[in-house]
Coordinates of C-alpha atoms and ligand atoms in Angstrom, one line a residue:
M1 CA 70.1 87.6 72.5
L2 CA 73.1 88.4 74.6
N3 CA 74.1 92.0 75.2
L4 CA 77.8 91.7 75.2
Q5 CA 80.2 94.5 76.1
M6 CA 84.0 94.8 76.4
V7 CA 83.4 96.0 79.9
D8 CA 80.1 95.6 81.8
L9 CA 80.0 98.2 84.5
K10 CA 76.3 98.3 85.0
R11 CA 76.0 94.7 86.2
Q12 CA 79.0 95.2 88.6
Y13 CA 77.3 98.3 90.0
G14 CA 74.0 96.4 90.5
K15 CA 75.7 94.0 92.9
I16 CA 77.0 96.8 95.2
K17 CA 74.3 99.4 94.5
P18 CA 73.1 100.0 98.1
E19 CA 76.6 100.5 99.4
I20 CA 77.6 102.8 96.5
D21 CA 74.4 104.8 96.6
A22 CA 74.7 105.4 100.4
A23 CA 78.4 106.4 100.0
I24 CA 77.6 109.0 97.3
Q25 CA 74.6 110.3 99.2
N26 CA 76.8 110.7 102.3
V27 CA 79.3 112.8 100.4
V28 CA 76.6 114.9 98.8
E29 CA 75.0 115.6 102.2
S30 CA 78.4 116.4 103.8
T31 CA 79.3 118.9 101.1
A32 CA 82.9 117.9 101.6
Y33 CA 83.3 117.6 97.8
I34 CA 87.0 118.5 97.7
N35 CA 89.5 116.6 99.9
G36 CA 86.8 115.2 102.1
P37 CA 87.5 112.5 104.7
D38 CA 86.9 109.7 102.1
V39 CA 90.0 110.9 100.1
H40 CA 92.3 110.4 103.1
H41 CA 90.7 107.2 104.2
F42 CA 91.0 105.8 100.7
A43 CA 94.6 106.7 100.5
T44 CA 95.4 105.0 103.8
E45 CA 93.4 101.9 102.8
L46 CA 95.0 101.6 99.4
A47 CA 98.5 102.1 101.0
A48 CA 97.8 99.2 103.3
Y49 CA 96.5 97.0 100.4
L50 CA 99.6 97.8 98.3
G51 CA 102.1 97.6 101.2
V52 CA 103.5 101.1 100.6
K53 CA 104.0 104.0 102.9
H54 CA 102.3 106.7 100.9
V55 CA 99.4 106.9 98.4
I56 CA 98.9 110.3 96.9
P57 CA 95.6 110.6 95.1
C58 CA 95.3 112.7 92.0
A59 CA 92.9 113.5 89.1
N60 CA 93.8 110.7 86.7
G61 CA 96.5 108.3 85.6
T62 CA 98.0 110.6 83.1
D63 CA 98.5 113.3 85.8
A64 CA 100.0 110.6 88.1
L65 CA 102.7 109.9 85.5
Q66 CA 103.3 113.6 84.8
I67 CA 103.6 114.6 88.5
A68 CA 105.9 111.6 89.1
L69 CA 108.2 112.9 86.3
M70 CA 108.0 116.5 87.6
A71 CA 108.9 115.4 91.1
L72 CA 112.1 113.7 89.9
G73 CA 113.3 117.1 88.8
L74 CA 114.1 116.1 85.2
K75 CA 115.3 118.8 82.7
P76 CA 114.3 119.2 79.1
G77 CA 116.3 116.8 76.9
D78 CA 116.7 114.2 79.7
E79 CA 116.0 110.8 78.3
V80 CA 113.2 108.6 79.6
I81 CA 113.2 104.9 78.5
T82 CA 109.8 103.3 78.0
T83 CA 107.9 101.1 75.6
S84 CA 106.1 102.1 72.4
Y85 CA 103.6 99.3 72.9
T86 CA 101.5 101.1 75.5
Y87 CA 98.7 103.5 75.9
I88 CA 99.7 107.0 74.7
A89 CA 99.5 108.6 78.1
T90 CA 102.8 106.9 79.2
V91 CA 104.7 108.7 76.5
E92 CA 102.6 111.8 76.1
V93 CA 103.7 113.1 79.5
V94 CA 107.3 112.6 78.6
A95 CA 106.9 114.8 75.5
L96 CA 104.8 117.3 77.4
L97 CA 107.6 118.0 79.9
R98 CA 110.0 118.4 76.9
L99 CA 111.9 115.2 77.9
K100 CA 113.1 112.8 75.3
P101 CA 111.2 109.5 75.0
V102 CA 113.5 106.6 74.2
F103 CA 111.6 103.5 73.0
V104 CA 112.5 100.0 73.7
D105 CA 110.9 96.8 72.4
V106 CA 108.7 94.4 74.3
D107 CA 108.8 90.7 74.7
A108 CA 106.4 88.9 72.4
D109 CA 105.0 86.6 75.1
T110 CA 104.4 89.1 77.9
F111 CA 103.9 92.4 76.0
T112 CA 106.2 94.1 78.6
M113 CA 109.6 95.8 78.4
N114 CA 112.5 93.7 77.0
I115 CA 115.4 93.9 79.5
E116 CA 118.1 93.6 76.9
S117 CA 116.7 96.5 74.9
V118 CA 116.7 98.6 78.0
N119 CA 120.3 97.7 78.7
R120 CA 121.2 98.8 75.2
A121 CA 119.2 102.1 75.4
I122 CA 120.8 103.4 78.6
T123 CA 123.0 106.4 78.0
P124 CA 124.6 109.0 80.4
K125 CA 121.4 111.1 79.8
T126 CA 119.0 108.5 80.9
R127 CA 117.1 109.9 83.9
A128 CA 114.1 107.6 84.3
I129 CA 112.7 104.2 83.1
I130 CA 109.0 103.7 82.9
P131 CA 108.0 100.0 82.8
V132 CA 104.4 99.4 81.9
H133 CA 102.6 96.5 83.5
L134 CA 100.5 96.0 80.4
Y135 CA 97.2 94.1 80.2
G136 CA 97.4 93.1 83.9
Q137 CA 100.7 91.5 84.5
S138 CA 104.0 92.8 85.9
A139 CA 106.9 93.6 83.7
N140 CA 110.0 91.5 84.7
M141 CA 111.0 93.7 87.6
E142 CA 113.9 91.8 89.2
P143 CA 116.4 92.2 86.4
L144 CA 115.1 95.7 85.6
I145 CA 115.5 96.8 89.2
A146 CA 119.1 95.4 89.2
L147 CA 119.9 97.2 85.9
A148 CA 118.4 100.5 87.1
K149 CA 120.3 100.3 90.4
Q150 CA 123.5 99.7 88.6
H151 CA 123.1 102.9 86.6
N152 CA 121.3 104.8 89.5
I153 CA 118.2 105.4 87.3
P154 CA 114.8 105.8 89.0
L155 CA 112.0 103.5 88.0
I156 CA 108.4 104.8 87.6
E157 CA 105.9 102.0 87.3
D158 CA 102.9 102.6 85.0
N159 CA 100.5 100.4 87.0
A160 CA 97.3 101.7 85.4
Q161 CA 96.4 98.3 84.0
A162 CA 97.7 96.0 86.7
I163 CA 96.5 97.1 90.1
G164 CA 96.0 94.0 92.2
S165 CA 98.8 92.2 90.4
S166 CA 102.1 91.2 92.1
Y167 CA 105.6 90.2 91.4
A168 CA 107.6 87.3 93.0
F169 CA 111.3 87.9 93.4
S170 CA 113.7 85.0 93.3
D171 CA 114.3 85.2 97.1
G172 CA 110.6 84.6 97.7
T173 CA 109.6 88.2 98.4
V174 CA 106.3 89.1 96.8
K175 CA 105.4 92.7 96.1
K176 CA 102.4 94.4 94.6
T177 CA 102.8 96.0 91.2
G178 CA 103.3 99.8 91.8
A179 CA 105.2 99.2 95.0
M180 CA 108.6 98.3 93.5
G181 CA 109.8 101.5 91.8
I182 CA 110.6 104.9 93.3
V183 CA 107.0 105.8 92.3
G184 CA 104.1 103.7 91.1
C185 CA 101.3 105.4 89.2
T186 CA 97.8 104.2 88.5
S187 CA 94.5 105.2 87.0
F188 CA 91.0 104.7 88.3
F189 CA 89.3 105.2 84.9
P190 CA 86.0 103.4 85.1
S191 CA 87.1 100.4 83.0
K192 CA 90.4 99.8 84.9
N193 CA 90.6 96.9 87.4
L194 CA 89.9 99.3 90.2
G195 CA 87.8 101.9 88.5
C196 CA 85.7 104.8 89.9
Y197 CA 82.7 106.5 88.3
G198 CA 84.6 109.2 86.5
D199 CA 88.3 110.1 86.4
G200 CA 90.8 109.4 89.2
G201 CA 94.4 108.4 89.7
A202 CA 97.1 107.9 92.3
M203 CA 100.8 107.7 93.0
F204 CA 102.5 105.4 95.4
T205 CA 105.9 105.6 97.1
N206 CA 107.9 104.5 100.1
D207 CA 110.0 107.7 100.1
D208 CA 108.9 110.3 102.6
A209 CA 110.5 113.3 100.9
L210 CA 109.3 112.3 97.5
A211 CA 105.7 111.8 98.9
E212 CA 105.8 115.3 100.2
K213 CA 106.9 116.6 96.8
L214 CA 104.3 114.7 94.9
K215 CA 101.6 116.0 97.2
M216 CA 102.9 119.6 96.7
I217 CA 103.1 119.4 92.9
A218 CA 99.5 118.0 92.8
N219 CA 98.4 121.0 94.9
H220 CA 99.8 124.0 93.0
G221 CA 103.3 123.6 94.5
Q222 CA 102.1 124.5 98.0
K223 CA 102.5 122.9 101.4
T224 CA 101.1 125.9 103.3
R225 CA 98.1 127.4 101.7
Y226 CA 98.9 130.4 99.4
Y227 CA 102.7 129.9 99.7
H228 CA 103.7 128.3 96.4
E229 CA 107.2 126.9 96.4
M230 CA 107.3 125.4 92.9
V231 CA 105.2 125.2 89.7
G232 CA 102.8 122.4 90.2
C233 CA 99.3 121.7 88.9
N234 CA 95.8 121.1 90.2
S235 CA 95.2 117.4 90.3
R236 CA 92.7 116.1 92.9
L237 CA 90.7 112.9 93.3
D238 CA 87.0 114.0 94.0
T239 CA 85.6 112.9 97.3
I240 CA 82.7 111.2 95.6
Q241 CA 85.1 109.1 93.6
A242 CA 87.2 108.3 96.7
A243 CA 84.0 107.1 98.5
I244 CA 83.2 104.8 95.6
L245 CA 86.8 103.5 95.4
R246 CA 86.8 102.7 99.1
I247 CA 83.9 100.3 98.5
K248 CA 85.4 98.9 95.3
L249 CA 88.9 98.4 96.9
R250 CA 87.3 95.9 99.2
H251 CA 86.2 93.9 96.2
L252 CA 89.4 94.3 94.2
D253 CA 90.8 90.8 94.8
E254 CA 87.5 89.2 94.1
Y255 CA 87.3 91.3 90.9
C256 CA 90.8 90.2 89.8
N257 CA 89.8 86.6 90.5
A258 CA 86.7 86.9 88.4
R259 CA 88.8 88.2 85.5
R260 CA 91.2 85.3 86.0
A261 CA 88.4 82.8 85.9
A262 CA 87.1 84.3 82.6
A263 CA 90.7 84.1 81.2
D264 CA 90.9 80.5 82.3
Y265 CA 87.7 79.7 80.3
Y266 CA 89.0 81.5 77.2
D267 CA 92.5 79.8 77.6
A268 CA 90.9 76.3 77.7
A269 CA 88.6 77.1 74.7
F270 CA 91.4 78.3 72.5
A271 CA 94.1 75.8 73.7
N272 CA 95.7 74.0 70.8
N273 CA 94.2 76.2 68.1
P274 CA 97.1 76.9 65.7
N275 CA 95.7 80.3 64.7
I276 CA 95.2 81.6 68.2
I277 CA 97.9 82.3 70.7
T278 CA 96.5 82.8 74.2
P279 CA 98.1 85.2 76.7
Y280 CA 101.2 83.9 78.3
R281 CA 101.2 84.0 82.1
A282 CA 104.8 84.7 83.2
P283 CA 105.7 82.6 86.3
Y284 CA 107.0 85.6 88.3
T285 CA 103.7 87.5 88.2
R286 CA 100.0 87.1 88.9
H287 CA 98.1 88.1 85.8
V288 CA 94.9 90.1 86.7
F289 CA 93.7 90.4 83.1
H290 CA 92.9 94.0 82.6
Q291 CA 92.7 92.9 79.0
Y292 CA 92.5 89.4 77.5
T293 CA 94.6 89.8 74.4
L294 CA 95.1 87.1 71.8
Q295 CA 97.6 87.0 68.9
L296 CA 96.1 85.8 65.7
K297 CA 98.4 83.9 63.3
N298 CA 97.8 83.2 59.6
V299 CA 94.3 84.7 59.5
N300 CA 93.2 88.1 58.3
R301 CA 92.6 90.1 61.5
D302 CA 90.3 92.7 59.7
E303 CA 88.1 89.9 58.6
V304 CA 88.0 88.3 62.0
Q305 CA 87.1 91.6 63.5
K306 CA 84.3 92.2 61.0
K307 CA 82.8 88.8 61.6
L308 CA 82.9 89.1 65.3
T309 CA 81.1 92.4 65.0
D310 CA 78.5 90.6 62.8
K311 CA 77.9 88.2 65.6
N312 CA 77.6 91.0 68.1
I313 CA 80.8 90.0 69.8
P314 CA 82.7 93.2 70.8
C315 CA 86.5 93.2 70.3
M316 CA 89.2 95.9 70.3
I317 CA 92.7 96.4 69.0
Y318 CA 94.9 97.6 71.8
Y319 CA 96.7 99.5 70.2
P320 CA 96.4 99.9 66.5
V321 CA 99.3 102.4 66.2
P322 CA 102.3 102.1 68.5
C323 CA 103.4 105.3 70.2
H324 CA 106.5 105.8 68.2
K325 CA 104.5 106.0 65.0
Q326 CA 102.0 108.6 66.3
N327 CA 102.1 112.0 64.6
M328 CA 102.3 113.5 68.0
L329 CA 105.9 112.4 68.2
K330 CA 106.9 113.4 64.7
E331 CA 109.5 115.9 65.8
Y332 CA 111.5 113.2 67.7
G333 CA 112.0 111.3 64.4
V334 CA 111.2 108.0 65.9
A335 CA 108.7 106.7 63.4
D336 CA 111.2 104.4 61.7
L337 CA 112.7 102.9 64.8
Y338 CA 113.4 99.2 64.6
L339 CA 111.0 97.7 67.1
P340 CA 110.2 94.3 65.4
V341 CA 108.2 92.8 68.2
T342 CA 106.1 95.9 68.7
D343 CA 105.4 96.1 64.9
M344 CA 104.6 92.4 64.8
L345 CA 102.1 92.6 67.8
Q346 CA 100.5 95.7 66.4
D347 CA 99.3 93.7 63.4
C348 CA 98.1 90.5 65.1
V349 CA 96.6 91.3 68.5
I350 CA 92.9 91.3 69.3
S351 CA 91.3 91.8 72.7
L352 CA 88.0 90.0 73.7
P353 CA 85.5 91.2 76.3
M354 CA 87.0 91.0 79.7
H355 CA 85.3 92.2 82.9
T356 CA 84.1 90.9 86.3
E357 CA 80.6 89.8 85.3
L358 CA 81.1 87.5 82.4
T359 CA 78.9 84.4 82.6
E360 CA 79.6 81.0 81.3
E361 CA 76.9 81.4 78.6
E362 CA 78.6 84.6 77.4
L363 CA 82.1 83.2 77.5
S364 CA 80.9 80.2 75.6
Y365 CA 79.2 82.3 72.9
I366 CA 82.3 84.5 72.5
A367 CA 84.8 81.6 72.4
N368 CA 82.7 79.5 70.0
G369 CA 82.1 82.5 67.8
L370 CA 85.7 83.2 67.4
L371 CA 86.7 79.6 66.9
E372 CA 84.1 79.2 64.2
I373 CA 85.2 82.4 62.5
V374 CA 88.9 81.4 62.6
S375 CA 88.3 77.9 61.3
N376 CA 86.2 79.2 58.4
I377 CA 88.8 81.8 57.4
G378 CA 91.5 79.3 57.9
Ligands
PLP1 C1 94.6 104.2 81.4 C2 96.1 104.3 81.3 C3 96.8 105.5 81.6 C4 96.1 106.8 81.8 O1 95.1 106.9 82.7 P1 94.0 108.0 82.7 O2 93.3 107.9 84.0 O3 93.1 107.7 81.6 O4 94.7 109.3 82.5 C5 98.2 105.5 81.6 N1 98.8 104.4 81.2 C6 98.2 103.2 80.9 C7 99.0 102.0 80.5 C8 96.8 103.2 80.9 O5 96.2 102.0 80.5

C-alpha cells in the first residue's frame, strides 16, 4: 500500500541526511545560534543564485512582506493592489499596517494578476502593487513593470511559491522571480520549493539604500546596536535553518526539475479529458510547480475529493475562501467585490500531491485514481 502525501519531506531528507546532520551538528557545536556565519553565507549564495545584489534573511515569508511594506514608508490608508486569489499572508500584512487592500482579478489560465484589472484599479492613492507568483510560475511581469513605471508605483513580488522560477522578457533578458520588483519576498516554510526545517524567509533587492532599511527594520530599527532609529521588529533566520538552506539551495534546480517531471506525467495522463483542465504553462515563465492545481469541470468537486480520500490519495483546495471574502477583512467591505475569475476558480480547483520524490508508481496510482473517479461521476 502506497503511503501518499501532498509533500514528502522525509524521503527528501533521507537523500541528503549526512550533509544536513553534519551542518546542524556544526551549528550546535559552534553555539552561533543567532546570526551565525551560515546566515551570511546563505544570503550571499542566494543572492548569487537569484542575480540580485542583496538578500536580507528574516523569520518567515509573512514578515518579509510586512517588512517590505514598512520599508516603503507607506501611510495608513494608502492603497496596495494585490490579488484575492492568494494565501492570506499577502493581504494580512497590508491590513496589519492599516493600509487598504485593493483586490484585482486573476487570469483563469495562469492564476496570476490580470493586468487590465490592475490598470483599472490604480488611483492617485496607489502606493504599491504586490503580484503573487502563484503555484510556481511568474505573474506576467513585463506589462506589469511597464504599467507600474508609468505610474511610479513600486512592485513587491510575493515569490513564496515560485523560488527557482524565472521570467523571459521580450528582449531576451531572463530574470529570476523575486529579482524584478523593488523588493522580492520569499518563504522557506518546509513545504515550499526551497524549504527549511522550521520557519524562515527572505527579502531580495538591488537597491542599496532599501537593503539597508530592510535590514534595520528586521533588527529593531537599529544599525548600531542599542541605537534605534525607527520602529522595526525582530525577524531573524535561525543559523540552523540557514545551514540547512545552504545545502538545499545547491539542490534547488534539481528539485524544481523533479517537480516539473511529475507535472509532465500528470499532464500527459489528464490530456484530453474534458472534465480536467491541466495547469497552463505560460510561455514567458518557467513553471516550478509549487502546486499542481487542476480545474475540474462539470463534476462535483466535493464528491471527487471524498473519493480521492477513500483511495488514500491526498488532495487539497488552495484556497477554499478567497481573501476578499474572509471575515478578517469585513471592515473593508470587500466581500461582494466582482471578481468573477477568482470566484470561478475557488469552486473548481483541486491540487494533487506535488513534491520532489514522487515515483512513477505513485504518479500512476494518483492519476489513474482521479481519472477513474471523474469518469464514474461523469
Ligand atoms: C507561504 C506563503 C506566504 C507566507 O510565508 P510564511 O513563511 O508561512 O509566513 C506568503 N505568501 C504566499 C503566496 C505563500 O504561499
